[in-house]
GROMACS .gro file of C-alpha atoms in nm:
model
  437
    1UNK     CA    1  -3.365   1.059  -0.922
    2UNK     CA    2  -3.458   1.267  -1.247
    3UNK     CA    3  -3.173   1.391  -1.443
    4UNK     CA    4  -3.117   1.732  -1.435
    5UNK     CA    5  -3.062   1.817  -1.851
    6UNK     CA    6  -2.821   2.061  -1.778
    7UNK     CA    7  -2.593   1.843  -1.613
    8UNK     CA    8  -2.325   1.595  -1.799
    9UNK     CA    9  -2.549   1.208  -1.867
   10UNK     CA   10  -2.173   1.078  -1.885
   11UNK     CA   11  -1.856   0.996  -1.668
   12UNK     CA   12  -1.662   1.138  -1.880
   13UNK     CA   13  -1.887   1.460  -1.900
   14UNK     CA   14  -1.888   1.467  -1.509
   15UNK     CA   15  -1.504   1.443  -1.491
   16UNK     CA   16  -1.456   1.695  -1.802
   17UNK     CA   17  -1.688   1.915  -1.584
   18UNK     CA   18  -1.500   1.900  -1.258
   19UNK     CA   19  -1.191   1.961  -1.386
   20UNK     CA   20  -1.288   2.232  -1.552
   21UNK     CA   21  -1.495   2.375  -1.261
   22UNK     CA   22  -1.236   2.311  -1.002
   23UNK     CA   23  -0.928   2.175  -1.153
   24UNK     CA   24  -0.714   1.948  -1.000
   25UNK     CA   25  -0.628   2.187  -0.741
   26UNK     CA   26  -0.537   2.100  -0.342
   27UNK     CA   27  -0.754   2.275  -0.104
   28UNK     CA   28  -0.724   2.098   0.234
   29UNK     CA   29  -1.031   2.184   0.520
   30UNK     CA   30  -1.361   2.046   0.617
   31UNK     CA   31  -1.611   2.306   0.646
   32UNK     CA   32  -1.730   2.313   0.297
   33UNK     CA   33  -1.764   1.920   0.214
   34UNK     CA   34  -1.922   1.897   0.534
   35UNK     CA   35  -2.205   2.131   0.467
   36UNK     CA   36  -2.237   1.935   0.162
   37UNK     CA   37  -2.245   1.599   0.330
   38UNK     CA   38  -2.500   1.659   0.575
   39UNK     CA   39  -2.747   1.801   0.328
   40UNK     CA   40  -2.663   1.463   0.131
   41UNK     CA   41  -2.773   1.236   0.531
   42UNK     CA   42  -2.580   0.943   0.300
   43UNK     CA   43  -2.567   0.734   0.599
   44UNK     CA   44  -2.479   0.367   0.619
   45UNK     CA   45  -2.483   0.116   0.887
   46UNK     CA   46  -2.122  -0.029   0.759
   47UNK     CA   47  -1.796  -0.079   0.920
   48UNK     CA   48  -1.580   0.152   0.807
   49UNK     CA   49  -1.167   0.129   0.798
   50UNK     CA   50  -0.974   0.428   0.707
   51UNK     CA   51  -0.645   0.388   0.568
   52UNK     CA   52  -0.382   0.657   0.544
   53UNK     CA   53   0.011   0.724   0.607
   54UNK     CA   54   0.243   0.823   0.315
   55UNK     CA   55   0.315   0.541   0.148
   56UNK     CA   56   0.180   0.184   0.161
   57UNK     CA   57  -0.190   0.318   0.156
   58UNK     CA   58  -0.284   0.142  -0.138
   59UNK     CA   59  -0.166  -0.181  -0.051
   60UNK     CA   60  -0.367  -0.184   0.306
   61UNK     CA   61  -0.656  -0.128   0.140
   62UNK     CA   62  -0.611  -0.403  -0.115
   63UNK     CA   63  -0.500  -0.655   0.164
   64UNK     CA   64  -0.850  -0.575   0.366
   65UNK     CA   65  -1.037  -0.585   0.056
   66UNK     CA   66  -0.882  -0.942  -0.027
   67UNK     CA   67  -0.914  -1.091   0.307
   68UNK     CA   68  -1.289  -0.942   0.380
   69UNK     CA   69  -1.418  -1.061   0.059
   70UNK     CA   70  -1.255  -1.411   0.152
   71UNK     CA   71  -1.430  -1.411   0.461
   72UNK     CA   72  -1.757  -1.361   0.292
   73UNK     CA   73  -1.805  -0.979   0.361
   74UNK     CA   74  -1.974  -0.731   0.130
   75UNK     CA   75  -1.721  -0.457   0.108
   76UNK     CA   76  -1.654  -0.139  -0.060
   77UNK     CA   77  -1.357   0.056  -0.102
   78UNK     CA   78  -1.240   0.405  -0.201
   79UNK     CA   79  -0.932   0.452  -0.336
   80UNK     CA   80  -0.719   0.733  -0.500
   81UNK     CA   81  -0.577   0.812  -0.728
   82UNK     CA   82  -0.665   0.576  -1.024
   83UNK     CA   83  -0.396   0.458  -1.321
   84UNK     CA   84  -0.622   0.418  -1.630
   85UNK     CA   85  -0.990   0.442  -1.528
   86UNK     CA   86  -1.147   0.654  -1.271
   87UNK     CA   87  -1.406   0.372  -1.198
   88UNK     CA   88  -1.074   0.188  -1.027
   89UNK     CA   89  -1.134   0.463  -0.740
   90UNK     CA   90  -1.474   0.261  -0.606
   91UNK     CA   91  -1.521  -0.068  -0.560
   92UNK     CA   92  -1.784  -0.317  -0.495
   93UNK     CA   93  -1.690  -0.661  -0.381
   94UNK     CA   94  -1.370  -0.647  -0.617
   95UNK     CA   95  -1.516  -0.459  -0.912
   96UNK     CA   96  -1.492  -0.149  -1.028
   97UNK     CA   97  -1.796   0.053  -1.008
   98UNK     CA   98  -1.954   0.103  -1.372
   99UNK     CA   99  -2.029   0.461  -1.500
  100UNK     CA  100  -2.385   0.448  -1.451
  101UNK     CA  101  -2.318   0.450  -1.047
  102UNK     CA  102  -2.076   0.666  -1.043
  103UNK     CA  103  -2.277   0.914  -1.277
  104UNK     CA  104  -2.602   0.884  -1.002
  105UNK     CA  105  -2.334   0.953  -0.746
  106UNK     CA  106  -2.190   1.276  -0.892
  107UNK     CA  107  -2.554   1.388  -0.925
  108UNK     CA  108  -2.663   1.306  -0.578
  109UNK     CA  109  -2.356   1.555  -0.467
  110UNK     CA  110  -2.504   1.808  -0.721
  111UNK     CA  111  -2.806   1.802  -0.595
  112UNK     CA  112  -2.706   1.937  -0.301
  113UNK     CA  113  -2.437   2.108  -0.311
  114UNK     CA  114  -2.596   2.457  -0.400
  115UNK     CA  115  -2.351   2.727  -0.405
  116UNK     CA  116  -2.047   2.585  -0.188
  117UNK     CA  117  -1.731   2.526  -0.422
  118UNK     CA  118  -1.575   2.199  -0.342
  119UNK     CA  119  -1.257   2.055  -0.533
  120UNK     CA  120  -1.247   1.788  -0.771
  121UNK     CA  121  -1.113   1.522  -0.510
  122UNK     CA  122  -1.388   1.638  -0.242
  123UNK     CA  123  -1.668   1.621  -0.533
  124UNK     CA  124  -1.555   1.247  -0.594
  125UNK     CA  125  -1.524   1.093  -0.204
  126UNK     CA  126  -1.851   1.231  -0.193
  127UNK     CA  127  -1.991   1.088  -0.481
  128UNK     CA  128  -1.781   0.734  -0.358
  129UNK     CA  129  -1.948   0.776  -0.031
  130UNK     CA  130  -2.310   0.826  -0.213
  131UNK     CA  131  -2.285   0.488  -0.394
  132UNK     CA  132  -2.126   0.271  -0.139
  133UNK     CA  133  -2.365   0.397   0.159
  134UNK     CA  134  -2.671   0.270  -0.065
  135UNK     CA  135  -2.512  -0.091  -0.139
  136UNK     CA  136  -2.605  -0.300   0.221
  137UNK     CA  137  -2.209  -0.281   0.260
  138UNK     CA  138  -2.041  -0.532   0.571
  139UNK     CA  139  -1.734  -0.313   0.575
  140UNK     CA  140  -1.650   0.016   0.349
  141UNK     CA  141  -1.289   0.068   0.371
  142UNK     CA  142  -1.130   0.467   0.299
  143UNK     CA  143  -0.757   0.592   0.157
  144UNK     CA  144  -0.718   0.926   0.269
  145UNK     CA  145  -0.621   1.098  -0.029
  146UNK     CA  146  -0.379   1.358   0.149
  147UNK     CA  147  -0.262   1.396   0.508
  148UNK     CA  148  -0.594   1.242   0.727
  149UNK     CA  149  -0.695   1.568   0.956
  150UNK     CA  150  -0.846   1.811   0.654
  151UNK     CA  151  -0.907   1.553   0.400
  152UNK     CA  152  -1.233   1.463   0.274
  153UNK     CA  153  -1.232   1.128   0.361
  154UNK     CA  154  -1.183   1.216   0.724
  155UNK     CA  155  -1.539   1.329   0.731
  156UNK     CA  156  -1.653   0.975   0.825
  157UNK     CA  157  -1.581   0.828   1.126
  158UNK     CA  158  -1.411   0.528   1.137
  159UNK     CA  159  -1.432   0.194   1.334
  160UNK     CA  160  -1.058   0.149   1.323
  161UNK     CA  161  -0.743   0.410   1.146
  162UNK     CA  162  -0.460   0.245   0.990
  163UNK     CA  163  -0.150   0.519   0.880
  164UNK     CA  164   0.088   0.254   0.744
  165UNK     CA  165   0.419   0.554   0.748
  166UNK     CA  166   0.522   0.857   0.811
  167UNK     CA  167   0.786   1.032   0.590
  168UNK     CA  168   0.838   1.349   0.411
  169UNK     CA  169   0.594   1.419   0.119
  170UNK     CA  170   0.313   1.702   0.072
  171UNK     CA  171   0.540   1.902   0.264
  172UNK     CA  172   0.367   2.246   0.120
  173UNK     CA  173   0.047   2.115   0.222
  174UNK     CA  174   0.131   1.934   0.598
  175UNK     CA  175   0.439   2.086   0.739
  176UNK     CA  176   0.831   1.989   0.660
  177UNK     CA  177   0.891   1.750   0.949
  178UNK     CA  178   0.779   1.426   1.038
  179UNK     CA  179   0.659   1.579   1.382
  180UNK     CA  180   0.440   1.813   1.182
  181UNK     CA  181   0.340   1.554   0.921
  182UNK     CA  182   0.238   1.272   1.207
  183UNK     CA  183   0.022   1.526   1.367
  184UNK     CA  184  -0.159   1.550   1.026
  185UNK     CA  185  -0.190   1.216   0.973
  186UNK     CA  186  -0.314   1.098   1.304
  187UNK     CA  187  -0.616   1.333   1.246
  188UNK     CA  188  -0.776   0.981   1.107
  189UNK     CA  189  -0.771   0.838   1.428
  190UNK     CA  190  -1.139   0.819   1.694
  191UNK     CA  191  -1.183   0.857   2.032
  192UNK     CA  192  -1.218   0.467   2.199
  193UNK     CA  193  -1.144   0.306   1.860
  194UNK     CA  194  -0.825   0.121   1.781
  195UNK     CA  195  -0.538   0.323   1.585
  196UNK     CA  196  -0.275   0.117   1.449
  197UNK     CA  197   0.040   0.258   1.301
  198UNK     CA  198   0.285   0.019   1.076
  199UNK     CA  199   0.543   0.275   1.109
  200UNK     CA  200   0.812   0.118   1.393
  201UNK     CA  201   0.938   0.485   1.471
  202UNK     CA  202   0.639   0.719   1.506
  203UNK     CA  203   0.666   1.031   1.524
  204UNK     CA  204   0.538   1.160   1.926
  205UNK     CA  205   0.288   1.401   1.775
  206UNK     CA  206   0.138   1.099   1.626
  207UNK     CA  207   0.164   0.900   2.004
  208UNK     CA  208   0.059   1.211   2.185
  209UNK     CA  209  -0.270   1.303   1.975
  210UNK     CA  210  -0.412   0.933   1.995
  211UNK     CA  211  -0.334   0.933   2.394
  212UNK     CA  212  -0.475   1.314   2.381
  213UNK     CA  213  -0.809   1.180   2.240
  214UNK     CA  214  -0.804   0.797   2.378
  215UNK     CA  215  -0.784   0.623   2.087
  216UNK     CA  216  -0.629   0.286   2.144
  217UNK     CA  217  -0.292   0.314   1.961
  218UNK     CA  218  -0.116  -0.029   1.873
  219UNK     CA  219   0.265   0.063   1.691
  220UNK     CA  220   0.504  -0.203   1.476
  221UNK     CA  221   0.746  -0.336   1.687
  222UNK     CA  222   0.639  -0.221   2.029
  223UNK     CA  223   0.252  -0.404   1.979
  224UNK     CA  224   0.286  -0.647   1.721
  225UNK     CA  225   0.531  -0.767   1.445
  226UNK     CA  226   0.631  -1.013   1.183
  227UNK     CA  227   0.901  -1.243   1.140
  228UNK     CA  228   0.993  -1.525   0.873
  229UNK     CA  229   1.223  -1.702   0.646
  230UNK     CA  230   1.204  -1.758   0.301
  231UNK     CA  231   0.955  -1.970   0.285
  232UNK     CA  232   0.676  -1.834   0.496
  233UNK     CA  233   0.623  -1.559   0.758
  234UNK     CA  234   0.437  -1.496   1.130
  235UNK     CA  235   0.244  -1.236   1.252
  236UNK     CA  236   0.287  -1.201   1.679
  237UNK     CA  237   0.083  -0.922   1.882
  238UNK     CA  238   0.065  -0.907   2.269
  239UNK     CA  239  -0.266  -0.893   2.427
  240UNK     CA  240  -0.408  -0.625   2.664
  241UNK     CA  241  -0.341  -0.516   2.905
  242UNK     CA  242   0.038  -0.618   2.834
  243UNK     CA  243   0.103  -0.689   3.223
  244UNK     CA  244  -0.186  -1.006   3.205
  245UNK     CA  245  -0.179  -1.084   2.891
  246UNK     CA  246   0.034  -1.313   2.685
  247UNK     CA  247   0.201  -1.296   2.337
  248UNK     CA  248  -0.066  -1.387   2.056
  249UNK     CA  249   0.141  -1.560   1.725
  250UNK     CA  250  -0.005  -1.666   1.387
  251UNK     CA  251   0.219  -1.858   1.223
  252UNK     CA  252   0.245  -2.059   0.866
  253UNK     CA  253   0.143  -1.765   0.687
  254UNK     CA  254   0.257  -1.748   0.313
  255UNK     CA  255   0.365  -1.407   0.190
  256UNK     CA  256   0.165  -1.196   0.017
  257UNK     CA  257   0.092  -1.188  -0.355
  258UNK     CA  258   0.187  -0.806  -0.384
  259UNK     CA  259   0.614  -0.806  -0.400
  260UNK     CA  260   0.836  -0.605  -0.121
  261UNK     CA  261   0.970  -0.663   0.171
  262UNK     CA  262   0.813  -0.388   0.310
  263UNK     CA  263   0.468  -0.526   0.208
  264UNK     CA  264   0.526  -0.738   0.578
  265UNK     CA  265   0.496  -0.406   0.750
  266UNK     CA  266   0.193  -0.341   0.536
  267UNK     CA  267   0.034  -0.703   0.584
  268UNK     CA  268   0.072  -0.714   0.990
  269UNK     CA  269  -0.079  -0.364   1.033
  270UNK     CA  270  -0.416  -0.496   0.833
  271UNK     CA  271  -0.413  -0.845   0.999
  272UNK     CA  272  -0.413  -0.639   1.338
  273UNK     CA  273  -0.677  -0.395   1.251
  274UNK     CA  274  -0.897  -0.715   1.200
  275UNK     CA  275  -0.780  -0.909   1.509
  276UNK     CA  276  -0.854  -0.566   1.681
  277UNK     CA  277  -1.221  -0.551   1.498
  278UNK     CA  278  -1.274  -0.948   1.545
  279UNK     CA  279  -1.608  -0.892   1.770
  280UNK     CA  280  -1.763  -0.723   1.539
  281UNK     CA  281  -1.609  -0.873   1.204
  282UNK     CA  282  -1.483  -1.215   1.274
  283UNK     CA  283  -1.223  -1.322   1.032
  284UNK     CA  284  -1.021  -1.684   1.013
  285UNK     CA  285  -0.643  -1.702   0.973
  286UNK     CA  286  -0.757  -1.887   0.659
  287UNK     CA  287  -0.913  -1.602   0.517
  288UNK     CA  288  -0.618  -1.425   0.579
  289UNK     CA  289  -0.387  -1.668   0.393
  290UNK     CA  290  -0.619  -1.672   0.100
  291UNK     CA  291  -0.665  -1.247   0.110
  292UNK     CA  292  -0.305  -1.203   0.113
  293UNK     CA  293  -0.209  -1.498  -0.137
  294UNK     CA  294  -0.451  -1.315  -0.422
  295UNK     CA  295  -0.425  -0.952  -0.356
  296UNK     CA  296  -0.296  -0.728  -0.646
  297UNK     CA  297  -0.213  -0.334  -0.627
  298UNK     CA  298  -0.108  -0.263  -0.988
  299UNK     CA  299   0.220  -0.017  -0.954
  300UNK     CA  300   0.336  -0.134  -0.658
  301UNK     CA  301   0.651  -0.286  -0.736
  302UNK     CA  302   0.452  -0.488  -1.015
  303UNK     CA  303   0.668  -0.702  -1.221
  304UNK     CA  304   0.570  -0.785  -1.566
  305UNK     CA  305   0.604  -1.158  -1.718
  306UNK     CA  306   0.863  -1.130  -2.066
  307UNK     CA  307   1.234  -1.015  -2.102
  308UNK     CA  308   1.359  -0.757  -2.072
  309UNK     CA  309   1.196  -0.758  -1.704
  310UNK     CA  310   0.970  -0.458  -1.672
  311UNK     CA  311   0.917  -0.306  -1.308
  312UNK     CA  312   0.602  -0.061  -1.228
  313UNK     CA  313   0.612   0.129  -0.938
  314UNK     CA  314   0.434   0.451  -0.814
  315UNK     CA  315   0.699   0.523  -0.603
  316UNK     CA  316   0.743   0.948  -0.567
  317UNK     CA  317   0.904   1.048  -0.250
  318UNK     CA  318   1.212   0.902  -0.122
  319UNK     CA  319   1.118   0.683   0.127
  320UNK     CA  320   0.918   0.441  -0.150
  321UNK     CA  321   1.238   0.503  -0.350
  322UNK     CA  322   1.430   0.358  -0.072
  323UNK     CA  323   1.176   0.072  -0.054
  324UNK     CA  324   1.208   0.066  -0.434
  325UNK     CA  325   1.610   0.034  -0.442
  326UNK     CA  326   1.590  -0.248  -0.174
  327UNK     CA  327   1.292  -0.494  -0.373
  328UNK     CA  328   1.526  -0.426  -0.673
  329UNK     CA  329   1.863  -0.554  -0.508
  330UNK     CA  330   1.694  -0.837  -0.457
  331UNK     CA  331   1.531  -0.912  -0.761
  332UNK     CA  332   1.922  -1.056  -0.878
  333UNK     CA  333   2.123  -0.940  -1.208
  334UNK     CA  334   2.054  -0.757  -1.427
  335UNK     CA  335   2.375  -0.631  -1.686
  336UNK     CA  336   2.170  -0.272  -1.717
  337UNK     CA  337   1.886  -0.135  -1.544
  338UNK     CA  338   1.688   0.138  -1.788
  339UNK     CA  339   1.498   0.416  -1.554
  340UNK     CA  340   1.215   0.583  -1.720
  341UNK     CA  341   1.105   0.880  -1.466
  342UNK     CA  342   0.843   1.125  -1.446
  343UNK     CA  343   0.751   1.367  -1.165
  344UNK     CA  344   0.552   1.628  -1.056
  345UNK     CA  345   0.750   2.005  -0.976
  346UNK     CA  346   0.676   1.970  -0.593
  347UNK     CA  347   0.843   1.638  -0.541
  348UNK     CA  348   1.188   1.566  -0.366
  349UNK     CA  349   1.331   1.468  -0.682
  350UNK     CA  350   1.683   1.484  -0.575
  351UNK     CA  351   1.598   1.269  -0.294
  352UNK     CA  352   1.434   1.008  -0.526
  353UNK     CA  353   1.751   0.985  -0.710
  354UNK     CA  354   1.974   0.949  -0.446
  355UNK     CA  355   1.811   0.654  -0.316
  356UNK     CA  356   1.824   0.495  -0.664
  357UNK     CA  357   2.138   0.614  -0.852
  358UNK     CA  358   2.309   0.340  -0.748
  359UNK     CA  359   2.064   0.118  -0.904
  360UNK     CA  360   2.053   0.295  -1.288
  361UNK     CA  361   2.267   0.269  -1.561
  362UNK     CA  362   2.069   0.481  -1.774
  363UNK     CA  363   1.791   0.778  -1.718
  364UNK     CA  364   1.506   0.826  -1.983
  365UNK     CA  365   1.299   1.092  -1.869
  366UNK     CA  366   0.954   1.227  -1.942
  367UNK     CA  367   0.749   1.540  -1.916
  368UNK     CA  368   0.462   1.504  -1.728
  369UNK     CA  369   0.136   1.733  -1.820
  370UNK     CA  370  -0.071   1.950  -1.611
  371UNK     CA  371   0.097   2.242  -1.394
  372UNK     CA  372   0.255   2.050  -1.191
  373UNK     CA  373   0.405   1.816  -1.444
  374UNK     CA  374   0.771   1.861  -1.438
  375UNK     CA  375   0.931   1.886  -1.732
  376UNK     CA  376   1.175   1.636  -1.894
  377UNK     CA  377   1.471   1.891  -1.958
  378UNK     CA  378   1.417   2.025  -1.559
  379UNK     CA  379   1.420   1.695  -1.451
  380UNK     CA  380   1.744   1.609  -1.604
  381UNK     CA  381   1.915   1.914  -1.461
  382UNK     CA  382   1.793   1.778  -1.079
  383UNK     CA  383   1.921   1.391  -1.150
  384UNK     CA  384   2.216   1.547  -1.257
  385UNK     CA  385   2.241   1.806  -0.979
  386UNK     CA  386   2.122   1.511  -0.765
  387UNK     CA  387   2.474   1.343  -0.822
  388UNK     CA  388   2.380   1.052  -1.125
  389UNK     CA  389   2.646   0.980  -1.312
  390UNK     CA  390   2.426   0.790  -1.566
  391UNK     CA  391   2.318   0.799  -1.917
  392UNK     CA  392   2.061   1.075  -1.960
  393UNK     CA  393   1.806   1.161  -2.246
  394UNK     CA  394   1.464   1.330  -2.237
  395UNK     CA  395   1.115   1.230  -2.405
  396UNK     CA  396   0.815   1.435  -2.472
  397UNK     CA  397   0.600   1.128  -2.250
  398UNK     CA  398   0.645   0.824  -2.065
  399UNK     CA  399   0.506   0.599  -2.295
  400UNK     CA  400   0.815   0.717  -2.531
  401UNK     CA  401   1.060   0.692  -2.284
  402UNK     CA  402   0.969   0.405  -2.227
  403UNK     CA  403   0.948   0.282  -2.611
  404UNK     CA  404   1.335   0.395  -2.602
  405UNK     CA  405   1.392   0.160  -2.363
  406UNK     CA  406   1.238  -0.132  -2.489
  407UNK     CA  407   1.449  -0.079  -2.785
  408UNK     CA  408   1.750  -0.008  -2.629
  409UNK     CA  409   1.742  -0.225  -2.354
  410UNK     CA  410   1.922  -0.610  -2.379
  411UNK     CA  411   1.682  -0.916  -2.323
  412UNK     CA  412   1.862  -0.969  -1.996
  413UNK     CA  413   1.833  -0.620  -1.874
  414UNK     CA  414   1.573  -0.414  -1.667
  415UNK     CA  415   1.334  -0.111  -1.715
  416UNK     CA  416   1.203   0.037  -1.428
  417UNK     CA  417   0.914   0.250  -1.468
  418UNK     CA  418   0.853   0.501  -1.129
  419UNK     CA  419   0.816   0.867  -1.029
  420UNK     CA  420   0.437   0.922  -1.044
  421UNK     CA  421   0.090   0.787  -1.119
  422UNK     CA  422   0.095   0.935  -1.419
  423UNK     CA  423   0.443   0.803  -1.514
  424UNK     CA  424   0.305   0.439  -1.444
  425UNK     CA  425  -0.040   0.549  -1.590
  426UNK     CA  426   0.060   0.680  -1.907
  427UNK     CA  427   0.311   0.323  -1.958
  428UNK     CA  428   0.050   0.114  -1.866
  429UNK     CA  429  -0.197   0.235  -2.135
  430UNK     CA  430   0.029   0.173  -2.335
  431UNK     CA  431   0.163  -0.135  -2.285
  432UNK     CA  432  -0.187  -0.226  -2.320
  433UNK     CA  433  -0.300  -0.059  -2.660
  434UNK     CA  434  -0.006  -0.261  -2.773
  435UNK     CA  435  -0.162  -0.572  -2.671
  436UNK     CA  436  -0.472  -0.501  -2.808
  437UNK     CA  437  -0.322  -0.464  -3.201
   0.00000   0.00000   0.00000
C-alpha cells in the first residue's frame, strides 16, 4: 500500500487524528462500519471467539489467549480499552502489535472509508480486524467494547459467544434493567453456534433470544460449574442431550494466575467454550493448566510485590466493586486501607461506594480528564452522600492521590487503586516512570 502524504505516518498521528475527528464519543449501530467493512472484504479463514458481558471480559480473553497459545495455536486478540499503550488493544501470539501494523491498519480503513463518519472505537476494531485477518491466524478472539448487539465488534460472526455477566452499567446506552441489558448483550450470540453465559442467574431476555435464534446456550450452574478447596479446583459440565448423557468432570486443576474468586466463574466459562469448540480446536487439559497458571490481566485485582501492599483494579460499576470488596476480605489485615478513586460522571458512583465503604479507612480522590471525567470535589460530595464515613481529600490526578497515599500510608497498610481505566492507567504510568529514575 502507498502512503497517502496527507494522512498521519505515525500512531500517535493516527490516534491524535481520530480523536480529534471523532472524539471519544459513543455512537452505538451497525450500518455505517458495515459499509465500511465490506468495501475493506478483510476476510480470514480463523476461528473467531467473541467475548462480552459487563465485567470479567478482559479476563476471558486473556484465559483463551493463554491456553490457545499453550496448545500451539496462532491467535490474535482484540481488546479494549488499553492502560498505557494503545498497541495493548491487538495482539499477536502474546505481543502487542508494533506501530508500524497498526499504522497499515488505520490506513487500510482510510482507504475505504470515503465519506461515512465512524467513531474512534469503530475506526480501531476495524483497523484490529485489518491486521489480524492478514496474519494466517488459528483462532482471533473479540471483547465487545460495549453491549454486543450494535457494537462494532459484533460485525463478525463468531464460532462461539461468551458474555461472562450481566449487571447494571452503560445504562444510558443499553437500557436500566438487567432484562433490557441481557437482551443487548446476547446480540453476540449465532444461530447453531454455542453461547455460553458465566452468569448463574441470566436474565430471560438473554435465554429467550438464544432459543429465539437457536444458538446452543450452555449457563453456570444449570450446564457446567466449578468446585474446589484451597488447594486446587474442578471444572464439571453435563453432556448433551442431558437425558443420555453423563456428567463430564476435569479435575486437579490449579487456580488461575489472575487473583479473585470470581475469576472461577470466568475460568469455567472459557474452558467450556473450548470443550464446546474441541472438533474443530482440540485442546488438552494440560494446556489448560498451563494457560490458566500464566495468564495476566493487568488491573484486575493485580497485587503489587513491596509494603505497603498496592491493589489495581479497574473495577467501575458495582457489581466488580462487590467482587472487589470480597478478594479484599480475603486478602487478611490490614490496620488501614487507603482508597484512591477516580470515575467517569455516568457511573453508579454511589453504588461503588456502598459496596466498599466498609472496606476504607480513608478516600483520596482524583479528577479524571475528558468530559466525562468526574471531578474530584463532585466525587467527594457522592462518597459522602453515598454514606462513607471516612477520611476524605481531593487531588488534581490519580497519580497524586496516589503519591498521598504512599506517604501517608503505614508499611503494614493497603492502597487500593479502582474506579476507572484511567484511574489505574494514570497510577500505573507512574509507578513506572518511578522505576525507570
Amino acid at each position: 500500500m502507498v502512503a497517502d502524504p496527507g494522512l498521519p505516518a505515525s500512531l500517535e498521528g493516527w490516534l491524535a487524528l481520530l480523536e480529534q475527528r471523532h472524539g471519544q464519543r459513543i455512537e452505538l449501530g451497525l450500518e455505517r462500519v458495515r459499509k465500511v467493512q465490506q468495501a475493506m472484504a478483510a476476510g480470514s479463514e480463523a476461528l473467531v471467539i467473541t467475548v462480552g458481558g459487563t465485567n470479567g471480559k478482559g479476563s476471558c480473553c486473556a484465559m483463551l489467549e493463554g491456553i490457545l497459545l499453550a496448545a500451539g495455536y496462532r491467535v490474535g486478540c482484540y481488546t479494549s480499552p488499553h492502560l498505557l499503550r494503545y498497541n495493548e488493544r491487538v495482539r499477536i501470539d502474546g505481543r502487542d502489535v508494533d506501530d508500524e501494523r497498526l499504522v497499515q491498519g488505520f490506513a487500510a480503513v482510510e482507504a475505504v472509508r470515503g465519506d461515512t463518519p465512524l467513531t474512534y472505537f469503530e475506526h480501531g476494531t476495524l483497523a484490529a480486524w485489518s491486521v489480524l485477518a492478514g496474519e494466517g491466524l488459528d483462532v482471533i478472539v473479540l471483547e465487545v467494547g460495549l453491549g454486543g448487539r450494535l457494537d462494532a465488534v459484533n460485525l463478525f460472526d463468531s464460532d462461539c459467544a461468551i458474555v461472562t455477566s450481566v449487571a447494571m452499567d452503560h445504562m444510558e446506552f443499553l437500557g436500566d434493567s438487567r432484562e433490557a441489558i441481557g437482551y443487548e448483550k446476547a446480540g453476540i450470540f449465532r444461530t447453531g453456534c454455542p453461547a455460553v453465559c458465566g452468569d448463574p442467574q441470566p436474565p430471560a431476555t438473554l435465554v429467550d433470544h438464544a432459543a429465539a435464534i437457536g444458538a446452543e446456550l450452555w449457563i453456570s450452574g444449570r450446564d457446567f460449574g466449578f468446585g474446589g478447596d484451597r488447594q486446587q479446583w474442578g471444572y464439571w459440565r453435563y453432556e448433551r442431550p442431558r437425558a443420555q448423557g453423563g456428567l463430564v468432570k476435569r479435575g486437579g486443576l490449579a487456580y488461575p494466575a489472575l487473583r479473585g474468586a470470581n475469576q472461577l466463574l470466568n475460568a469455567s466459562a472459557v474452558i467450556t467454550a473450548l470443550e464446546l469448540l474441541r472438533a474443530r480446536l482440540p485442546v488438552s487439559m494440560q494446556h489448560v493448566r498451563q494457560g490458566l497458571m500464566l495468564v495476566e490481566v493487568p488491573g484486575r485485582f493485580q497485587v503489587l510485590p513491596g509494603r505497603p501492599a498496592v491493589v489495581l483494579d479497574v473495577a467501575h460499576n458495582p457489581q466488580a466493586a462487590g467482587v472487589l470488596a470480597e478478594n479484599l476480605g480475603s486478602m487478611g489485615f490490614f490496620p488501614e486501607t487507603w482508597a484512591v478513586l477516580g470515575m467517569l460522571v455516568d457511573k453508579d458512583v454511589e453504588g461503588v461506594v456502598e459496596r466498599l465503604a466498609g472496606r476504607v479507612d480513608h478516600w483520596l480522590l482524583a479528577d479524571l480528564p475528558g468530559a466525562r471525567g468526574l471531578s474530584a470535589q463532585d466525587l467527594a460530595t457522592r462518597v459522602r452522600a453515598a454514606g462513607s464515613a471516612g477520611d476524605i481529600r481531593c487531588y488534581e490526578q490519580p497519580a497524586a492521590a496516589f503519591a498521598a497515599a504512599q506517604d501517608a500510608a503505614a508499611e503494614g497498610d493497603r492502597i487500593v487503586v479502582f474506579g476507572s481505566f484511567l484511574t489505574v492507567a494514570d497510577v500505573l504510568a507512574a509507578i513506572k516512570a518511578a522505576r525507570q529514575r
